[in-house]
Amino acid sequence: DPGSSGIKPYLAGAATSFVCLLVFSWPSIRRLSLANPMRVLGRDLADKSKGFVADYSIGLLSLTLLIFFYSQNWQLVLSLVLGLVIVAILGVIISLAFLTSSRVLGMRAGSVWRLAFAGLKRRGLANGLQVVVFAVAIMMLLVLLGIRTSLLNQWEAQLPAETPNHFILNIGPSDVEKLEAFLKSASISEPPMFPIIRGRIISINNEALPSKDPDGAGRRQREANFTWSEALPESNKILSGSWWSDNENKPVVSIEEDYARRMGLSVGDVLGLQIGDYPLEAVVASIREVDWQSFRPNFFMIFPKKTLSDFSSTFMTSFYLSQDQKPVLNQLVRQFPTITVIEMDVVLEQIREIIDEVSAIIELVLVLVIAAGSLVLISGVQASLDSRMTESAVLRVMGARKKLILGGLLIEFSTLGLFAGVLACFGAEASIYIVLTWILDAPYAPIPWVWLVGISGAMLLIGTIGVLSSRKVVLSSPLLILRE
């Protein structure tokens, strides 16, 4: 039971809602406060484009700060905001193209395509904003699904067959040979045994290290698991220096590259170590690259056997066990009651379930965002319903059929969905690329299903909502509309 989360999440949620409501309603509030009553009554409204950039820049800045507040990662913030900006800029360009296109002619009965594009032209700016709203919402959903799917697929693809999925810890020295014999009798490939000895670095080149570091990132005394090995472990690669020979008598050590970078170590440095109450000096012989995803025992510091053989230690190992061999674990634990067995396949399955549950919650939030975008579309259609009904009445009086008008509406809204889907996919691919390569240091590959789902889903969603919300256009009598 993780316990109560306290009041902080509720306060954070309330503050987030207030900030979003304030900054995104501010443009309308500002225009309302500046409106001239006489011009409003005369339907001679001021240009709404004045202050547009400043108003929405405030919204973008607030959104950026909110994302950073929750993530505490500027790289992640910049990747998402960059995707949003790309989508917004392309959406504005499309809306301007609708407004300034000279190829799109006015309404003409008899051509469903001309009718649809004429409607897009007349409401170009509003259509462009709706494209941006849907594109952003769909983009965020695609980014979540794409990153989750890409990471899981890449991670699973990187794991070779029979990757170790079980770890055994706390193996006593007297049990090593017995355990090796047991694993061999169970037809399990004999894994290497690694001793574990707790120690710490207390000085570098005779310069004492502080026991504490307020920032947590500087050089200080750090406890670590030491081990010894005569051969370079699998999934390790020497980057600088060299591995020792079998008859190495000098106290030397091989350091993992990230640990060496964090501690400011290089080949030739002299480390002052402490194992229990016993001091020890060792020279850095090599810097290693370690594949931490290999699911094998890996260590920051490895020594020759002669350097650490006199210190007491426990051992650990890892091995692969298929589902058919699982019953062996019961016998293993009974025969060696002091060892600790970690089933990594069970742990990974639990992690996958947690990721799926968290992703489902986020997906629900994004679905609600898309639903909110649908309400924006419906309100936009309702705002233009009078002009649409007048246009429809004129066309029907001139002989246009309901099918022609409905077809024009379907093409008009499906085209909006097409542009929103394309923009969302571009933004999603850009965001996924930045997150994978800049933040997670993972390889990037295009995700074809993002384009299929994003574009087809946007066309279906916006086309359906648009036609249903404007069906009154063809259901009302043309004569009654024109009389009004």
Coordinates of C-alpha atoms in Angstrom, one line a residue:
D1 CA 0.0 0.0 0.0
P2 CA 1.8 3.2 -1.1
G3 CA -0.2 5.3 1.4
S4 CA -2.1 8.5 1.0
S5 CA -1.0 10.9 -1.6
G6 CA -1.9 13.9 0.5
I7 CA -3.4 17.1 -0.6
K8 CA -0.6 18.2 -3.0
P9 CA -2.0 16.3 -6.1
Y10 CA -5.4 18.0 -5.6
L11 CA -3.8 21.5 -5.3
A12 CA -1.6 20.8 -8.3
G13 CA -4.6 19.7 -10.3
A14 CA -6.6 22.8 -9.3
A15 CA -3.8 25.1 -10.0
T16 CA -3.3 23.5 -13.4
S17 CA -7.0 23.9 -14.3
F18 CA -7.0 27.5 -13.2
V19 CA -3.9 28.4 -15.2
C20 CA -5.2 26.7 -18.3
L21 CA -8.6 28.3 -18.0
L22 CA -7.2 31.7 -17.4
V23 CA -4.5 31.9 -20.1
F24 CA -6.7 30.3 -22.9
S25 CA -9.8 32.3 -22.0
W26 CA -7.8 35.5 -21.7
P27 CA -7.9 36.4 -25.5
S28 CA -11.7 36.4 -25.4
I29 CA -11.8 38.3 -22.1
R30 CA -9.4 40.9 -23.4
R31 CA -11.3 41.5 -26.6
L32 CA -14.6 41.7 -24.6
S33 CA -13.1 44.4 -22.4
L34 CA -11.9 46.4 -25.4
A35 CA -15.2 46.1 -27.4
N36 CA -17.0 49.3 -28.3
P37 CA -20.8 48.8 -27.5
M38 CA -21.9 50.9 -30.5
R39 CA -19.7 48.9 -32.9
V40 CA -21.0 45.6 -31.3
L41 CA -24.7 46.8 -31.8
G42 CA -23.8 47.8 -35.4
R43 CA -22.1 44.4 -36.0
D44 CA -19.0 46.4 -36.9
L45 CA -16.5 44.5 -34.8
A46 CA -12.8 45.3 -34.5
D47 CA -10.1 43.2 -36.1
K48 CA -9.7 40.1 -33.9
S49 CA -6.2 39.5 -35.2
K50 CA -4.8 42.4 -33.1
G51 CA -2.8 41.0 -30.2
F52 CA -3.3 37.4 -31.5
V53 CA 0.4 36.5 -31.3
A54 CA 0.8 38.0 -27.8
D55 CA -2.3 36.3 -26.4
Y56 CA -1.4 32.8 -27.6
S57 CA 2.3 33.3 -26.7
I58 CA 1.2 33.7 -23.1
G59 CA -0.7 30.4 -23.5
L60 CA 2.3 28.6 -25.0
L61 CA 4.6 29.9 -22.2
S62 CA 2.2 28.8 -19.5
L63 CA 1.8 25.4 -21.1
T64 CA 5.6 25.1 -21.3
L65 CA 6.0 25.9 -17.6
L66 CA 3.2 23.5 -16.6
I67 CA 4.9 20.6 -18.5
F68 CA 8.2 21.4 -16.8
F69 CA 6.5 21.6 -13.4
Y70 CA 5.3 18.0 -13.9
S71 CA 8.3 16.5 -15.7
Q72 CA 11.3 18.5 -14.3
N73 CA 13.0 17.7 -17.6
W74 CA 13.7 20.6 -20.1
Q75 CA 14.6 18.2 -22.9
L76 CA 11.2 16.5 -22.7
V77 CA 9.5 19.9 -22.4
L78 CA 11.3 21.3 -25.5
S79 CA 10.5 18.2 -27.5
L80 CA 6.8 18.3 -26.8
V81 CA 6.6 22.1 -27.2
L82 CA 8.5 21.9 -30.5
G83 CA 6.0 19.4 -31.8
L84 CA 3.1 21.6 -30.7
V85 CA 4.7 24.7 -32.4
I86 CA 5.2 22.7 -35.6
V87 CA 1.6 21.7 -35.6
A88 CA 0.4 25.2 -34.8
I89 CA 2.5 26.9 -37.5
L90 CA 1.5 24.4 -40.2
G91 CA -2.1 24.8 -39.1
V92 CA -1.9 28.6 -39.5
I93 CA -0.2 28.2 -42.9
I94 CA -3.1 26.0 -44.0
S95 CA -5.7 28.4 -42.8
L96 CA -4.0 31.3 -44.6
A97 CA -3.9 29.1 -47.7
F98 CA -7.7 28.6 -47.4
L99 CA -8.2 32.4 -47.1
T100 CA -5.9 33.5 -50.0
S101 CA -6.3 30.6 -52.4
S102 CA -7.4 32.0 -55.7
R103 CA -8.1 28.6 -57.2
V104 CA -11.0 27.8 -55.0
L105 CA -14.1 29.4 -56.6
G106 CA -17.4 30.2 -55.0
M107 CA -20.4 28.0 -54.5
R108 CA -21.7 26.4 -57.7
A109 CA -24.4 23.7 -57.6
G110 CA -23.5 20.6 -59.6
S111 CA -19.9 20.3 -58.3
V112 CA -19.7 18.7 -54.8
W113 CA -15.9 19.3 -54.6
R114 CA -16.3 23.0 -55.5
L115 CA -19.1 23.3 -53.0
A116 CA -16.9 21.7 -50.3
F117 CA -13.8 23.8 -51.0
A118 CA -15.9 27.0 -51.2
G119 CA -17.1 26.3 -47.7
L120 CA -13.5 25.8 -46.6
K121 CA -12.5 29.1 -48.1
R122 CA -15.3 31.2 -46.6
R123 CA -14.5 29.9 -43.1
G124 CA -10.8 29.5 -43.6
L125 CA -9.5 31.0 -40.3
A126 CA -12.0 29.2 -38.1
N127 CA -11.3 25.9 -40.0
G128 CA -7.5 26.4 -39.5
L129 CA -7.9 26.9 -35.8
Q130 CA -10.1 23.8 -35.6
V131 CA -7.4 21.9 -37.5
V132 CA -4.8 23.0 -34.9
V133 CA -7.0 22.0 -32.0
F134 CA -7.6 18.5 -33.3
A135 CA -4.1 18.1 -34.5
V136 CA -2.6 18.9 -31.1
A137 CA -4.9 16.5 -29.3
I138 CA -4.4 13.7 -31.7
M139 CA -0.6 14.4 -31.8
M140 CA -0.3 14.0 -28.0
L141 CA -2.3 10.7 -28.1
L142 CA -0.1 9.4 -31.0
V143 CA 3.1 10.4 -29.1
L144 CA 2.1 8.5 -26.0
L145 CA 1.2 5.4 -28.0
G146 CA 4.1 5.6 -30.3
I147 CA 6.8 6.1 -27.7
R148 CA 5.4 3.3 -25.5
T149 CA 5.1 0.9 -28.4
S150 CA 8.5 1.8 -29.9
L151 CA 10.3 1.4 -26.6
L152 CA 8.8 -1.9 -25.8
N153 CA 9.3 -3.3 -29.3
Q154 CA 12.9 -2.1 -29.5
W155 CA 13.7 -3.4 -26.0
E156 CA 12.3 -6.8 -26.8
A157 CA 14.1 -6.9 -30.1
Q158 CA 17.4 -6.1 -28.5
L159 CA 17.1 -9.1 -26.1
P160 CA 18.7 -12.2 -27.7
A161 CA 17.3 -15.6 -27.3
E162 CA 17.8 -17.2 -23.9
T163 CA 18.6 -13.9 -22.3
P164 CA 19.1 -14.6 -18.5
N165 CA 15.7 -14.1 -16.8
H166 CA 16.6 -15.3 -13.3
F167 CA 19.1 -13.9 -10.7
I168 CA 20.5 -15.7 -7.7
L169 CA 21.9 -13.6 -4.8
N170 CA 23.4 -14.4 -1.4
I171 CA 25.2 -17.5 -2.6
G172 CA 27.7 -18.6 0.2
P173 CA 31.2 -19.6 -0.8
S174 CA 30.6 -23.1 0.4
D175 CA 27.5 -23.4 -1.9
V176 CA 29.1 -22.3 -5.1
E177 CA 30.3 -25.7 -6.3
K178 CA 27.1 -27.4 -5.1
L179 CA 24.9 -24.8 -6.9
E180 CA 26.9 -25.2 -10.1
A181 CA 26.4 -29.0 -9.9
F182 CA 22.7 -28.5 -9.3
L183 CA 22.3 -26.3 -12.3
K184 CA 24.2 -28.7 -14.5
S185 CA 22.1 -31.6 -13.4
A186 CA 18.9 -29.5 -14.3
S187 CA 20.3 -29.0 -17.8
I188 CA 20.9 -25.3 -17.2
S189 CA 23.9 -23.9 -18.9
E190 CA 26.6 -23.3 -16.3
P191 CA 26.6 -19.5 -15.6
P192 CA 29.6 -17.6 -14.3
M193 CA 29.7 -16.9 -10.6
F194 CA 30.6 -13.4 -9.5
P195 CA 31.7 -12.5 -6.0
I196 CA 30.3 -9.4 -4.3
I197 CA 32.4 -7.4 -1.9
R198 CA 31.1 -4.1 -0.5
G199 CA 33.7 -1.3 -0.5
R200 CA 34.1 2.4 -1.1
I201 CA 36.4 4.9 -2.8
I202 CA 37.8 7.2 -0.1
S203 CA 40.5 9.1 -2.1
I204 CA 41.7 9.7 -5.7
N205 CA 45.4 10.4 -6.3
N206 CA 45.9 10.9 -2.6
E207 CA 43.2 13.5 -2.5
A208 CA 40.5 12.6 0.1
L209 CA 36.9 12.6 -1.0
P210 CA 34.2 14.2 1.1
S211 CA 31.7 11.8 2.7
K212 CA 28.7 13.9 1.5
D213 CA 27.9 16.0 -1.5
P214 CA 24.9 18.3 -1.2
D215 CA 24.2 18.3 -4.9
G216 CA 24.5 14.6 -5.2
A217 CA 26.4 14.8 -8.5
G218 CA 30.0 15.6 -7.5
R219 CA 32.9 13.5 -6.4
R220 CA 32.4 11.9 -3.0
Q221 CA 32.8 8.7 -1.2
R222 CA 30.5 6.1 -2.7
E223 CA 29.8 2.6 -1.7
A224 CA 29.8 0.1 -4.5
N225 CA 29.8 -3.7 -5.2
F226 CA 33.3 -4.8 -6.0
T227 CA 34.0 -8.1 -7.8
W228 CA 37.0 -9.9 -9.2
S229 CA 37.3 -11.7 -12.5
E230 CA 40.3 -13.0 -14.5
A231 CA 38.4 -12.7 -17.9
L232 CA 36.6 -9.7 -19.3
P233 CA 32.9 -10.4 -18.6
E234 CA 30.5 -10.9 -21.5
S235 CA 28.7 -7.6 -22.5
N236 CA 31.7 -5.6 -21.4
K237 CA 34.1 -3.7 -23.8
I238 CA 37.4 -2.0 -23.1
L239 CA 37.3 1.6 -24.2
S240 CA 40.7 2.7 -22.9
G241 CA 43.6 1.0 -21.1
S242 CA 43.9 -2.8 -21.2
W243 CA 42.7 -5.9 -19.4
W244 CA 45.1 -7.6 -17.0
S245 CA 46.8 -10.9 -17.6
D246 CA 46.0 -14.1 -15.7
N247 CA 49.1 -13.7 -13.5
E248 CA 48.5 -10.0 -12.6
N249 CA 50.0 -9.3 -9.1
K250 CA 49.5 -5.6 -8.9
P251 CA 46.3 -4.1 -7.4
V252 CA 44.6 -2.7 -10.4
V253 CA 40.9 -2.1 -11.2
S254 CA 38.7 -1.7 -14.3
I255 CA 36.0 1.1 -14.1
E256 CA 32.7 1.4 -15.9
E257 CA 32.6 4.4 -18.2
D258 CA 29.7 6.3 -16.6
Y259 CA 31.0 5.8 -13.1
A260 CA 34.4 6.9 -14.2
R261 CA 33.0 10.1 -15.8
R262 CA 31.0 10.8 -12.7
M263 CA 34.0 10.4 -10.4
G264 CA 36.4 12.1 -12.9
L265 CA 38.6 9.0 -13.3
S266 CA 41.0 8.1 -16.1
V267 CA 43.5 5.3 -16.7
G268 CA 46.5 5.6 -14.4
D269 CA 44.7 7.3 -11.5
V270 CA 45.4 5.8 -8.0
L271 CA 42.3 5.0 -6.0
G272 CA 42.3 4.8 -2.2
L273 CA 39.7 2.1 -1.2
Q274 CA 38.3 0.8 2.0
I275 CA 36.8 -2.6 2.4
G276 CA 35.4 -2.9 5.9
D277 CA 38.2 -1.7 8.1
Y278 CA 40.9 -2.6 5.6
P279 CA 42.5 0.1 3.4
L280 CA 43.6 -0.7 -0.2
E281 CA 45.2 1.1 -3.1
A282 CA 44.5 0.2 -6.8
V283 CA 45.5 1.8 -10.1
V284 CA 42.9 2.3 -12.8
A285 CA 43.9 -0.1 -15.5
S286 CA 41.0 0.3 -17.9
I287 CA 37.7 2.0 -18.6
R288 CA 34.9 -0.3 -19.7
E289 CA 31.6 0.1 -21.6
V290 CA 28.9 -2.1 -20.1
D291 CA 25.7 -3.3 -21.7
W292 CA 23.3 -2.8 -18.8
Q293 CA 20.4 -4.3 -20.9
S294 CA 22.1 -7.7 -21.1
F295 CA 20.4 -9.0 -18.0
R296 CA 23.8 -10.3 -16.7
P297 CA 25.6 -9.3 -13.5
N298 CA 27.4 -6.1 -14.2
F299 CA 29.7 -4.1 -11.9
F300 CA 31.2 -0.6 -11.7
M301 CA 34.5 -1.9 -10.4
I302 CA 36.2 -5.2 -11.3
F303 CA 39.6 -6.3 -9.8
P304 CA 41.9 -9.2 -10.5
K305 CA 41.3 -12.3 -8.3
K306 CA 44.5 -11.9 -6.3
T307 CA 43.6 -8.4 -5.2
L308 CA 40.3 -9.4 -3.5
S309 CA 40.6 -13.1 -2.9
D310 CA 41.4 -12.7 0.8
F311 CA 38.2 -10.7 1.5
S312 CA 34.9 -12.5 2.5
S313 CA 32.2 -12.4 -0.1
T314 CA 28.9 -13.7 -1.3
F315 CA 28.3 -14.7 -4.9
M316 CA 25.6 -14.0 -7.5
T317 CA 24.8 -15.3 -11.0
S318 CA 22.1 -15.2 -13.6
F319 CA 20.7 -17.8 -16.0
Y320 CA 17.9 -18.5 -18.4
L321 CA 15.0 -20.7 -17.4
S322 CA 12.2 -21.6 -19.8
Q323 CA 8.6 -21.9 -18.6
D324 CA 8.8 -25.7 -18.8
Q325 CA 11.8 -25.6 -16.4
K326 CA 10.1 -23.4 -13.8
P327 CA 9.4 -26.3 -11.4
V328 CA 13.2 -26.5 -10.9
L329 CA 13.0 -23.3 -8.8
N330 CA 11.0 -25.1 -6.1
Q331 CA 13.7 -27.7 -5.8
L332 CA 16.4 -25.1 -6.0
V333 CA 15.0 -23.1 -3.0
R334 CA 14.5 -26.2 -0.9
Q335 CA 18.1 -27.4 -1.5
F336 CA 19.6 -23.9 -0.9
P337 CA 17.3 -22.1 1.6
T338 CA 19.7 -19.2 2.2
I339 CA 19.8 -17.9 -1.4
T340 CA 17.6 -15.3 -3.0
V341 CA 16.0 -15.9 -6.4
I342 CA 14.7 -13.0 -8.5
E343 CA 12.4 -14.0 -11.3
M344 CA 13.1 -11.2 -13.8
D345 CA 10.4 -12.4 -16.2
V346 CA 7.8 -11.9 -13.4
V347 CA 9.2 -8.5 -12.5
L348 CA 9.2 -7.3 -16.1
E349 CA 5.6 -8.5 -16.6
Q350 CA 4.6 -6.4 -13.5
I351 CA 6.5 -3.4 -14.9
R352 CA 4.7 -3.9 -18.2
E353 CA 1.3 -4.0 -16.4
I354 CA 2.2 -0.8 -14.5
I355 CA 3.2 0.9 -17.8
D356 CA -0.1 -0.2 -19.4
E357 CA -2.2 1.1 -16.5
V358 CA -0.5 4.5 -16.4
S359 CA -0.7 4.8 -20.2
A360 CA -4.4 3.9 -20.0
I361 CA -5.0 6.7 -17.6
I362 CA -3.1 9.2 -19.7
E363 CA -4.9 7.9 -22.8
L364 CA -8.2 8.6 -21.1
V365 CA -7.2 12.2 -20.4
L366 CA -6.2 12.6 -24.0
V367 CA -9.5 11.1 -25.2
L368 CA -11.2 13.7 -23.0
V369 CA -9.1 16.4 -24.7
I370 CA -10.2 15.1 -28.1
A371 CA -13.8 15.1 -26.8
A372 CA -13.3 18.8 -25.8
G373 CA -12.0 19.4 -29.3
S374 CA -15.1 17.8 -30.7
L375 CA -17.2 20.3 -28.6
V376 CA -15.2 23.1 -30.1
L377 CA -16.0 21.8 -33.6
I378 CA -19.7 21.5 -32.8
S379 CA -19.8 25.0 -31.3
G380 CA -18.0 26.3 -34.4
V381 CA -20.5 24.6 -36.7
Q382 CA -23.4 26.0 -34.6
A383 CA -21.9 29.5 -34.9
S384 CA -21.9 29.2 -38.6
L385 CA -25.2 27.4 -38.9
D386 CA -27.3 30.4 -39.9
S387 CA -25.0 31.1 -42.9
R388 CA -24.8 27.4 -43.8
M389 CA -28.6 27.2 -43.8
T390 CA -28.9 30.3 -46.0
E391 CA -26.4 28.9 -48.5
S392 CA -28.1 25.5 -48.5
A393 CA -31.5 27.1 -49.0
V394 CA -30.3 29.1 -52.0
L395 CA -28.7 26.0 -53.5
R396 CA -31.8 23.9 -53.1
V397 CA -34.0 26.6 -54.6
M398 CA -31.6 26.6 -57.6
G399 CA -32.1 22.8 -57.9
A400 CA -29.4 21.3 -55.8
R401 CA -30.2 18.0 -54.2
K402 CA -29.8 17.1 -50.5
K403 CA -27.2 14.5 -51.5
L404 CA -25.0 17.2 -53.1
I405 CA -25.1 19.4 -50.1
L406 CA -24.5 16.5 -47.7
G407 CA -21.6 15.3 -49.9
G408 CA -20.2 18.8 -49.8
L409 CA -20.4 18.9 -46.0
L410 CA -18.8 15.4 -45.7
I411 CA -15.9 16.4 -48.0
E412 CA -15.5 19.7 -46.2
F413 CA -15.2 18.2 -42.7
S414 CA -13.3 15.1 -43.9
T415 CA -10.7 17.5 -45.5
L416 CA -10.4 19.2 -42.2
G417 CA -9.8 15.8 -40.6
L418 CA -7.2 15.0 -43.3
F419 CA -5.2 18.1 -42.6
A420 CA -5.5 17.6 -38.8
G421 CA -4.4 14.0 -39.1
V422 CA -1.4 14.8 -41.4
L423 CA -0.3 17.6 -39.0
A424 CA -0.8 15.4 -36.0
C425 CA 1.3 12.7 -37.6
F426 CA 4.1 15.1 -38.5
G427 CA 4.2 16.5 -35.0
A428 CA 4.0 13.1 -33.4
E429 CA 6.9 11.7 -35.5
A430 CA 9.0 14.8 -34.7
S431 CA 8.3 14.5 -31.0
I432 CA 8.9 10.8 -30.9
Y433 CA 12.2 11.3 -32.7
I434 CA 13.4 13.9 -30.3
V435 CA 12.3 12.0 -27.2
L436 CA 13.9 8.7 -28.3
T437 CA 17.2 10.2 -29.6
W438 CA 17.8 13.2 -27.3
I439 CA 16.3 12.0 -24.0
L440 CA 16.2 8.2 -24.0
D441 CA 19.2 7.7 -26.3
A442 CA 17.3 5.0 -28.2
P443 CA 17.3 4.3 -31.9
Y444 CA 14.5 5.9 -33.9
A445 CA 12.5 4.2 -36.6
P446 CA 9.4 5.6 -38.4
I447 CA 6.1 4.1 -37.1
P448 CA 3.8 3.4 -40.1
W449 CA 0.7 2.7 -38.1
V450 CA 0.8 6.2 -36.6
W451 CA 0.1 7.7 -40.1
L452 CA -2.7 5.1 -40.8
V453 CA -4.4 5.5 -37.4
G454 CA -3.8 9.3 -37.2
I455 CA -5.1 10.3 -40.6
S456 CA -8.0 7.8 -40.9
G457 CA -9.1 8.4 -37.4
A458 CA -9.1 12.2 -37.7
M459 CA -11.0 12.0 -41.0
L460 CA -13.6 9.7 -39.6
L461 CA -14.0 11.6 -36.3
I462 CA -14.2 15.1 -37.7
G463 CA -16.2 14.1 -40.8
T464 CA -18.8 12.3 -38.7
I465 CA -19.1 15.0 -36.0
G466 CA -19.2 17.8 -38.6
V467 CA -22.0 16.2 -40.7
L468 CA -24.1 15.2 -37.7
S469 CA -23.9 18.6 -36.1
S470 CA -24.8 20.4 -39.4
R471 CA -27.5 18.0 -40.6
K472 CA -30.1 20.6 -39.8
V473 CA -28.9 22.4 -43.0
V474 CA -30.6 19.9 -45.2
L475 CA -33.5 19.0 -42.9
S476 CA -35.0 22.6 -42.8
S477 CA -37.4 23.9 -45.5
P478 CA -35.6 26.3 -47.9
L479 CA -38.7 28.5 -48.1
L480 CA -38.9 28.9 -44.3
I481 CA -35.2 29.8 -44.1
L482 CA -35.4 32.4 -46.9
R483 CA -38.5 34.0 -45.4
E484 CA -36.7 34.4 -42.1

